[in-house]
mmCIF file of C-alpha atoms in Angstrom:
data_model
loop_
_atom_site.group_PDB
_atom_site.id
_atom_site.type_symbol
_atom_site.label_atom_id
_atom_site.label_comp_id
_atom_site.label_asym_id
_atom_site.label_seq_id
_atom_site.Cartn_x
_atom_site.Cartn_y
_atom_site.Cartn_z
ATOM 1 C CA MET A 29 91.963 76.351 120.577
ATOM 2 C CA LYS A 30 91.946 75.306 116.916
ATOM 3 C CA THR A 31 88.720 77.271 116.334
ATOM 4 C CA GLU A 32 90.191 80.391 118.058
ATOM 5 C CA ALA A 33 93.403 80.201 115.865
ATOM 6 C CA TRP A 34 91.255 79.780 112.781
ATOM 7 C CA THR A 35 89.057 82.899 113.732
ATOM 8 C CA GLN A 36 92.215 84.948 114.470
ATOM 9 C CA ALA A 37 93.664 84.061 111.091
ATOM 10 C CA VAL A 38 90.402 85.027 109.248
ATOM 11 C CA ARG A 39 90.268 88.326 111.047
ATOM 12 C CA GLN A 40 93.836 88.979 110.057
ATOM 13 C CA GLN A 41 93.159 88.125 106.452
ATOM 14 C CA LEU A 42 90.241 90.474 106.364
ATOM 15 C CA GLY A 43 92.359 93.184 107.766
ATOM 16 C CA LEU A 44 95.069 92.641 105.090
ATOM 17 C CA GLY A 45 92.565 92.644 102.361
ATOM 18 C CA ARG A 46 93.152 91.005 99.011
ATOM 19 C CA LEU A 47 96.652 89.962 98.036
ATOM 20 C CA LEU A 48 97.277 92.083 94.863
ATOM 21 C CA PRO A 49 99.637 91.160 92.070
ATOM 22 C CA LEU A 50 102.585 93.555 91.580
ATOM 23 C CA GLY A 51 104.042 93.883 88.206
ATOM 24 C CA GLY A 52 103.494 91.163 85.588
ATOM 25 C CA PRO A 53 103.331 87.306 85.660
ATOM 26 C CA ASP A 54 107.093 86.991 85.692
ATOM 27 C CA ASP A 55 107.564 89.348 88.705
ATOM 28 C CA GLY A 56 106.389 86.723 91.384
ATOM 29 C CA THR A 57 105.440 89.659 93.639
ATOM 30 C CA TRP A 58 102.170 90.566 95.615
ATOM 31 C CA ILE A 59 101.114 93.294 98.010
ATOM 32 C CA THR A 60 98.498 93.368 100.654
ATOM 33 C CA GLU A 61 95.330 95.474 99.764
ATOM 34 C CA GLN A 62 95.912 97.138 103.092
ATOM 35 C CA ALA A 63 99.467 98.370 102.260
ATOM 36 C CA ALA A 64 98.361 99.565 98.715
ATOM 37 C CA VAL A 65 95.235 101.405 100.134
ATOM 38 C CA ARG A 66 97.389 103.290 102.730
ATOM 39 C CA ALA A 67 99.697 104.469 99.919
ATOM 40 C CA LEU A 68 96.895 105.650 97.806
ATOM 41 C CA GLY A 69 95.284 107.289 100.886
ATOM 42 C CA ARG A 70 98.443 109.324 101.485
ATOM 43 C CA ALA A 71 98.206 110.507 97.802
ATOM 44 C CA ALA A 72 94.544 111.460 98.176
ATOM 45 C CA ALA A 73 95.203 113.389 101.400
ATOM 46 C CA GLY A 74 96.935 116.025 99.325
ATOM 47 C CA ILE A 75 93.850 116.879 97.179
ATOM 48 C CA PRO A 76 91.864 119.940 98.434
ATOM 49 C CA GLY A 77 88.373 119.189 99.822
ATOM 50 C CA VAL A 78 88.575 115.277 99.312
ATOM 51 C CA ARG A 79 87.726 112.960 102.181
ATOM 52 C CA LEU A 80 88.061 109.413 101.294
ATOM 53 C CA GLU A 81 85.239 107.134 102.785
ATOM 54 C CA THR A 82 86.239 103.738 101.245
ATOM 55 C CA LEU A 83 88.794 102.446 98.934
ATOM 56 C CA ARG A 84 89.168 98.992 97.491
ATOM 57 C CA ILE A 85 91.384 97.399 94.804
ATOM 58 C CA GLY A 86 90.557 94.179 93.007
ATOM 59 C CA SER A 87 90.813 92.487 89.617
ATOM 60 C CA ALA A 88 89.112 94.628 86.795
ATOM 61 C CA PRO A 89 86.041 92.644 85.522
ATOM 62 C CA LEU A 90 86.080 91.091 82.114
ATOM 63 C CA GLU A 91 89.814 91.584 81.802
ATOM 64 C CA PRO A 92 92.129 88.506 81.218
ATOM 65 C CA VAL A 93 94.419 87.173 83.872
ATOM 66 C CA SER A 94 97.676 85.245 83.616
ATOM 67 C CA GLU A 95 99.242 82.332 85.311
ATOM 68 C CA PRO A 96 102.075 83.502 87.558
ATOM 69 C CA ALA A 97 105.503 82.186 86.747
ATOM 70 C CA VAL A 98 105.944 81.066 90.430
ATOM 71 C CA ARG A 99 103.692 79.734 92.938
ATOM 72 C CA ALA A 100 101.522 82.523 94.465
ATOM 73 C CA PRO A 101 100.821 83.097 98.160
ATOM 74 C CA ALA A 102 97.644 81.393 99.387
ATOM 75 C CA SER A 103 94.432 83.237 98.105
ATOM 76 C CA ALA A 104 96.393 85.643 96.083
ATOM 77 C CA LEU A 105 94.921 87.225 93.099
ATOM 78 C CA PRO A 106 96.324 86.104 89.687
ATOM 79 C CA PRO A 107 98.357 88.773 87.676
ATOM 80 C CA GLY A 108 96.125 90.899 85.489
ATOM 81 C CA PRO A 109 94.519 94.338 85.200
ATOM 82 C CA LEU A 110 93.183 95.807 88.407
ATOM 83 C CA ARG A 111 90.449 98.262 89.237
ATOM 84 C CA ILE A 112 90.278 100.968 91.999
ATOM 85 C CA GLU A 113 86.896 101.674 93.610
ATOM 86 C CA ALA A 114 86.808 104.756 95.916
ATOM 87 C CA ALA A 115 83.858 106.587 97.610
ATOM 88 C CA PHE A 116 84.586 110.098 98.811
ATOM 89 C CA THR A 117 82.952 113.354 99.897
ATOM 90 C CA ALA A 118 83.938 116.708 98.323
ATOM 91 C CA SER A 119 84.068 120.367 99.128
ATOM 92 C CA LEU A 120 81.542 122.820 97.706
ATOM 93 C CA GLY A 121 84.420 125.176 97.267
ATOM 94 C CA GLN A 122 85.780 123.268 94.230
ATOM 95 C CA PRO A 123 84.066 122.243 90.935
ATOM 96 C CA LEU A 124 83.176 118.565 91.435
ATOM 97 C CA PRO A 125 84.414 117.365 87.999
ATOM 98 C CA HIS A 126 87.828 118.909 88.675
ATOM 99 C CA THR A 127 88.020 117.359 92.135
ATOM 100 C CA ALA A 128 87.202 113.917 90.756
ATOM 101 C CA ASP A 129 89.781 114.306 87.887
ATOM 102 C CA GLN A 130 92.375 115.171 90.504
ATOM 103 C CA LEU A 131 91.477 112.347 92.796
ATOM 104 C CA ARG A 132 91.440 109.750 89.818
ATOM 105 C CA SER A 133 94.733 110.955 88.481
ATOM 106 C CA ALA A 134 96.421 110.811 91.932
ATOM 107 C CA LEU A 135 95.009 107.213 92.556
ATOM 108 C CA LEU A 136 96.047 105.813 89.164
ATOM 109 C CA SER A 137 99.458 107.450 89.122
ATOM 110 C CA THR A 138 100.295 106.427 92.553
ATOM 111 C CA ALA A 139 99.155 102.806 91.901
ATOM 112 C CA THR A 140 101.116 102.388 88.673
ATOM 113 C CA GLU A 141 104.124 104.563 89.179
ATOM 114 C CA ARG A 142 104.897 104.427 92.863
ATOM 115 C CA LEU A 143 103.635 100.925 93.538
ATOM 116 C CA GLY A 144 103.804 98.938 90.342
ATOM 117 C CA LEU A 145 100.039 97.878 90.238
ATOM 118 C CA ALA A 146 98.567 97.158 86.815
ATOM 119 C CA THR A 147 95.581 99.368 87.391
ATOM 120 C CA VAL A 148 93.520 100.350 84.367
ATOM 121 C CA THR A 149 90.579 102.228 85.907
ATOM 122 C CA ALA A 150 89.384 104.002 88.955
ATOM 123 C CA ASP A 151 85.621 104.079 89.648
ATOM 124 C CA LEU A 152 84.672 106.940 91.872
ATOM 125 C CA ARG A 153 81.549 107.616 93.752
ATOM 126 C CA VAL A 154 80.662 110.937 95.460
ATOM 127 C CA THR A 155 78.769 110.221 98.785
ATOM 128 C CA ASP A 156 78.291 113.867 100.029
ATOM 129 C CA LEU A 157 79.270 117.410 99.645
ATOM 130 C CA HIS A 158 80.552 119.534 102.557
ATOM 131 C CA GLU A 159 81.298 123.043 103.236
ATOM 132 C CA GLY A 160 84.449 124.508 104.976
ATOM 133 C CA SER A 161 87.881 125.869 103.986
ATOM 134 C CA GLU A 162 90.243 123.719 101.971
ATOM 135 C CA THR A 163 92.685 123.623 104.880
ATOM 136 C CA VAL A 164 90.089 122.059 107.310
ATOM 137 C CA ALA A 165 89.074 119.516 104.662
ATOM 138 C CA ARG A 166 92.584 118.480 103.909
ATOM 139 C CA SER A 167 93.493 118.217 107.537
ATOM 140 C CA ARG A 168 90.496 116.028 108.269
ATOM 141 C CA THR A 169 91.321 113.799 105.232
ATOM 142 C CA SER A 170 94.785 113.476 106.354
ATOM 143 C CA LYS A 171 93.981 112.310 109.895
ATOM 144 C CA ARG A 172 91.270 109.984 108.629
ATOM 145 C CA VAL A 173 93.523 108.185 106.004
ATOM 146 C CA MET A 174 96.920 108.405 107.627
ATOM 147 C CA LYS A 175 95.840 107.114 110.989
ATOM 148 C CA PRO A 176 97.809 103.930 111.416
ATOM 149 C CA ALA A 177 95.783 100.616 111.897
ATOM 150 C CA PRO A 178 96.703 98.266 114.855
ATOM 151 C CA GLU A 179 99.579 96.074 114.071
ATOM 152 C CA PRO A 180 98.374 92.476 113.546
ATOM 153 C CA ALA A 181 99.033 90.199 116.405
ATOM 154 C CA ALA A 182 101.026 87.918 114.208
ATOM 155 C CA ALA A 183 103.306 90.686 113.235
ATOM 156 C CA ARG A 184 103.806 91.722 116.845
ATOM 157 C CA SER A 185 104.764 88.104 118.001
ATOM 158 C CA SER A 186 106.722 87.171 114.871
ATOM 159 C CA PRO A 187 110.172 85.644 115.516
ATOM 160 C CA GLN A 188 113.415 87.495 114.867
ATOM 161 C CA ALA A 189 114.172 86.827 111.225
ATOM 162 C CA ASN A 190 117.690 85.727 111.503
ATOM 163 C CA GLY A 191 119.770 82.494 111.796
ATOM 164 C CA THR A 192 120.363 83.066 115.570
ATOM 165 C CA GLY A 193 116.768 83.225 116.734
ATOM 166 C CA SER A 194 113.953 80.748 116.263
ATOM 167 C CA MET A 195 114.411 80.853 112.525
ATOM 168 C CA ARG A 196 117.360 78.668 112.048
ATOM 169 C CA GLY A 197 118.905 76.780 109.245
ATOM 170 C CA LEU A 198 118.146 77.642 105.650
ATOM 171 C CA ALA A 199 115.181 79.923 106.405
ATOM 172 C CA GLY A 200 117.185 81.947 108.748
ATOM 173 C CA GLU A 201 120.043 82.223 106.346
ATOM 174 C CA LEU A 202 117.667 83.503 103.591
ATOM 175 C CA ALA A 203 116.078 85.825 106.135
ATOM 176 C CA ASP A 204 119.487 87.506 106.625
ATOM 177 C CA VAL A 205 120.004 87.583 102.800
ATOM 178 C CA ALA A 206 116.572 89.272 102.295
ATOM 179 C CA THR A 207 117.037 91.856 104.985
ATOM 180 C CA GLY A 208 120.378 92.823 103.483
ATOM 181 C CA VAL A 209 118.778 93.859 100.257
ATOM 182 C CA PRO A 210 118.538 97.682 99.957
ATOM 183 C CA GLY A 211 115.102 98.926 100.504
ATOM 184 C CA VAL A 212 113.940 96.115 102.853
ATOM 185 C CA ALA A 213 112.695 97.842 105.939
ATOM 186 C CA HIS A 214 112.124 94.617 107.820
ATOM 187 C CA LEU A 215 110.645 91.130 107.439
ATOM 188 C CA ALA A 216 106.964 90.628 108.566
ATOM 189 C CA ALA A 217 104.886 87.535 109.530
ATOM 190 C CA VAL A 218 101.296 87.456 108.489
ATOM 191 C CA LEU A 219 98.499 84.994 109.309
ATOM 192 C CA GLY A 220 100.814 83.385 111.855
ATOM 193 C CA SER A 221 103.411 82.150 109.324
ATOM 194 C CA ARG A 222 107.193 82.899 109.450
ATOM 195 C CA PRO A 223 108.383 85.764 107.300
ATOM 196 C CA VAL A 224 110.441 83.306 105.244
ATOM 197 C CA LYS A 225 109.043 80.000 104.183
ATOM 198 C CA VAL A 226 111.059 77.245 102.419
ATOM 199 C CA GLU A 227 109.418 74.203 100.802
ATOM 200 C CA ASP A 228 111.231 71.492 99.039
ATOM 201 C CA HIS A 229 109.471 69.015 96.649
ATOM 202 C CA ASP A 230 110.521 65.805 95.136
ATOM 203 C CA ASP A 231 108.299 65.516 92.055
ATOM 204 C CA PRO A 232 109.491 67.337 90.160
ATOM 205 C CA PRO A 233 112.471 68.169 92.403
ATOM 206 C CA GLY A 234 113.017 71.691 93.288
ATOM 207 C CA ARG A 235 112.478 74.313 95.992
ATOM 208 C CA HIS A 236 110.142 77.230 96.604
ATOM 209 C CA ILE A 237 110.705 80.239 98.910
ATOM 210 C CA GLU A 238 108.090 82.833 100.112
ATOM 211 C CA VAL A 239 109.254 86.043 101.777
ATOM 212 C CA HIS A 240 107.071 88.584 103.542
ATOM 213 C CA LEU A 241 108.598 92.095 103.886
ATOM 214 C CA ALA A 242 108.072 95.802 104.335
ATOM 215 C CA ILE A 243 109.509 98.457 101.960
ATOM 216 C CA ALA A 244 111.602 101.316 103.304
ATOM 217 C CA LEU A 245 111.004 104.899 102.494
ATOM 218 C CA GLY A 246 112.403 106.117 99.167
ATOM 219 C CA HIS A 247 112.431 102.694 97.467
ATOM 220 C CA HIS A 248 110.071 101.374 94.670
ATOM 221 C CA PRO A 249 108.408 98.199 95.955
ATOM 222 C CA LEU A 250 108.481 96.297 92.788
ATOM 223 C CA GLU A 251 112.181 97.029 92.189
ATOM 224 C CA VAL A 252 113.024 95.854 95.788
ATOM 225 C CA ALA A 253 111.017 92.678 95.539
ATOM 226 C CA ARG A 254 112.686 91.778 92.339
ATOM 227 C CA ALA A 255 116.154 92.161 93.987
ATOM 228 C CA VAL A 256 114.991 90.084 97.002
ATOM 229 C CA ARG A 257 113.722 87.268 94.764
ATOM 230 C CA ASP A 258 117.064 87.154 92.925
ATOM 231 C CA ALA A 259 119.211 87.160 96.072
ATOM 232 C CA VAL A 260 117.386 84.550 97.955
ATOM 233 C CA ALA A 261 117.095 82.226 94.953
ATOM 234 C CA ASP A 262 120.710 82.554 94.308
ATOM 235 C CA ALA A 263 121.410 81.710 97.966
ATOM 236 C CA ALA A 264 119.206 78.697 97.994
ATOM 237 C CA THR A 265 120.625 76.958 94.881
ATOM 238 C CA THR A 266 123.602 75.279 96.606
ATOM 239 C CA ASP A 267 121.970 72.209 98.132
ATOM 240 C CA THR A 268 118.977 71.383 95.900
ATOM 241 C CA PRO A 269 119.031 69.360 92.726
ATOM 242 C CA GLY A 270 116.148 71.074 91.101
ATOM 243 C CA PRO A 271 115.164 74.718 90.193
ATOM 244 C CA VAL A 272 114.495 77.314 92.898
ATOM 245 C CA THR A 273 111.654 79.669 92.686
ATOM 246 C CA ALA A 274 110.831 82.765 94.937
ATOM 247 C CA ALA A 275 107.793 84.870 95.716
ATOM 248 C CA VAL A 276 107.457 88.011 97.676
ATOM 249 C CA LEU A 277 104.552 89.380 99.643
ATOM 250 C CA ILE A 278 104.778 93.115 100.507
ATOM 251 C CA THR A 279 102.973 93.907 103.694
ATOM 252 C CA GLU A 280 103.787 97.657 104.217
ATOM 253 C CA THR A 281 105.232 100.265 102.084
ATOM 254 C CA ALA A 282 106.236 103.889 102.788
ATOM 255 C CA ALA A 283 105.875 104.844 99.053
#
């Protein structure tokens, strides 16, 4: 059973992709690569003739990274510049340099402005050229990129994030606080963990909170995460002698 649970956890982690830093070292926020890629895919779907094949986001090579101000989620990338890598096919009906410029601009602007990722470059690779009308190409791109992936088993079976369900005590109270912040669509469990984790430590004394959540349509992910961090940290300071830190992991966004 332990082997099966470990295998399931690895599969879910691979599905989520990398945990990417959002904002700067002081923001204490990360987003799953899966959520970021979906947002970028929606932006690419609006470019005539483009069909995305693959899209990855990771740390930009040879760029400095910083130590986060709060403890990061397990296996998360450190804050620092990021690079987008995309492979795509393009229509013969559009000049390829123009198409590539449009795609690069859409990916970078979506990553930096709509999400808050510190992307510095987008490396593009053309895998094929295809014929056909722009309308057909755009329709196929939209279906390819926008098709929702199966919901992870951990998210489907996650407990109700409130004080009356299986999440009781301080974790349940903080779950209620987090869900009350404007822009939070819902809390989410990943890798079998609860959506709100509270850890107290004695040396030095203090408390650390980690919240996993999804962002509602029309809200900026980084701004919502900052508000959640402030809210749960304030709510958790009443019964601990040391400082309280909070980190947020965004698992889904409608941006």
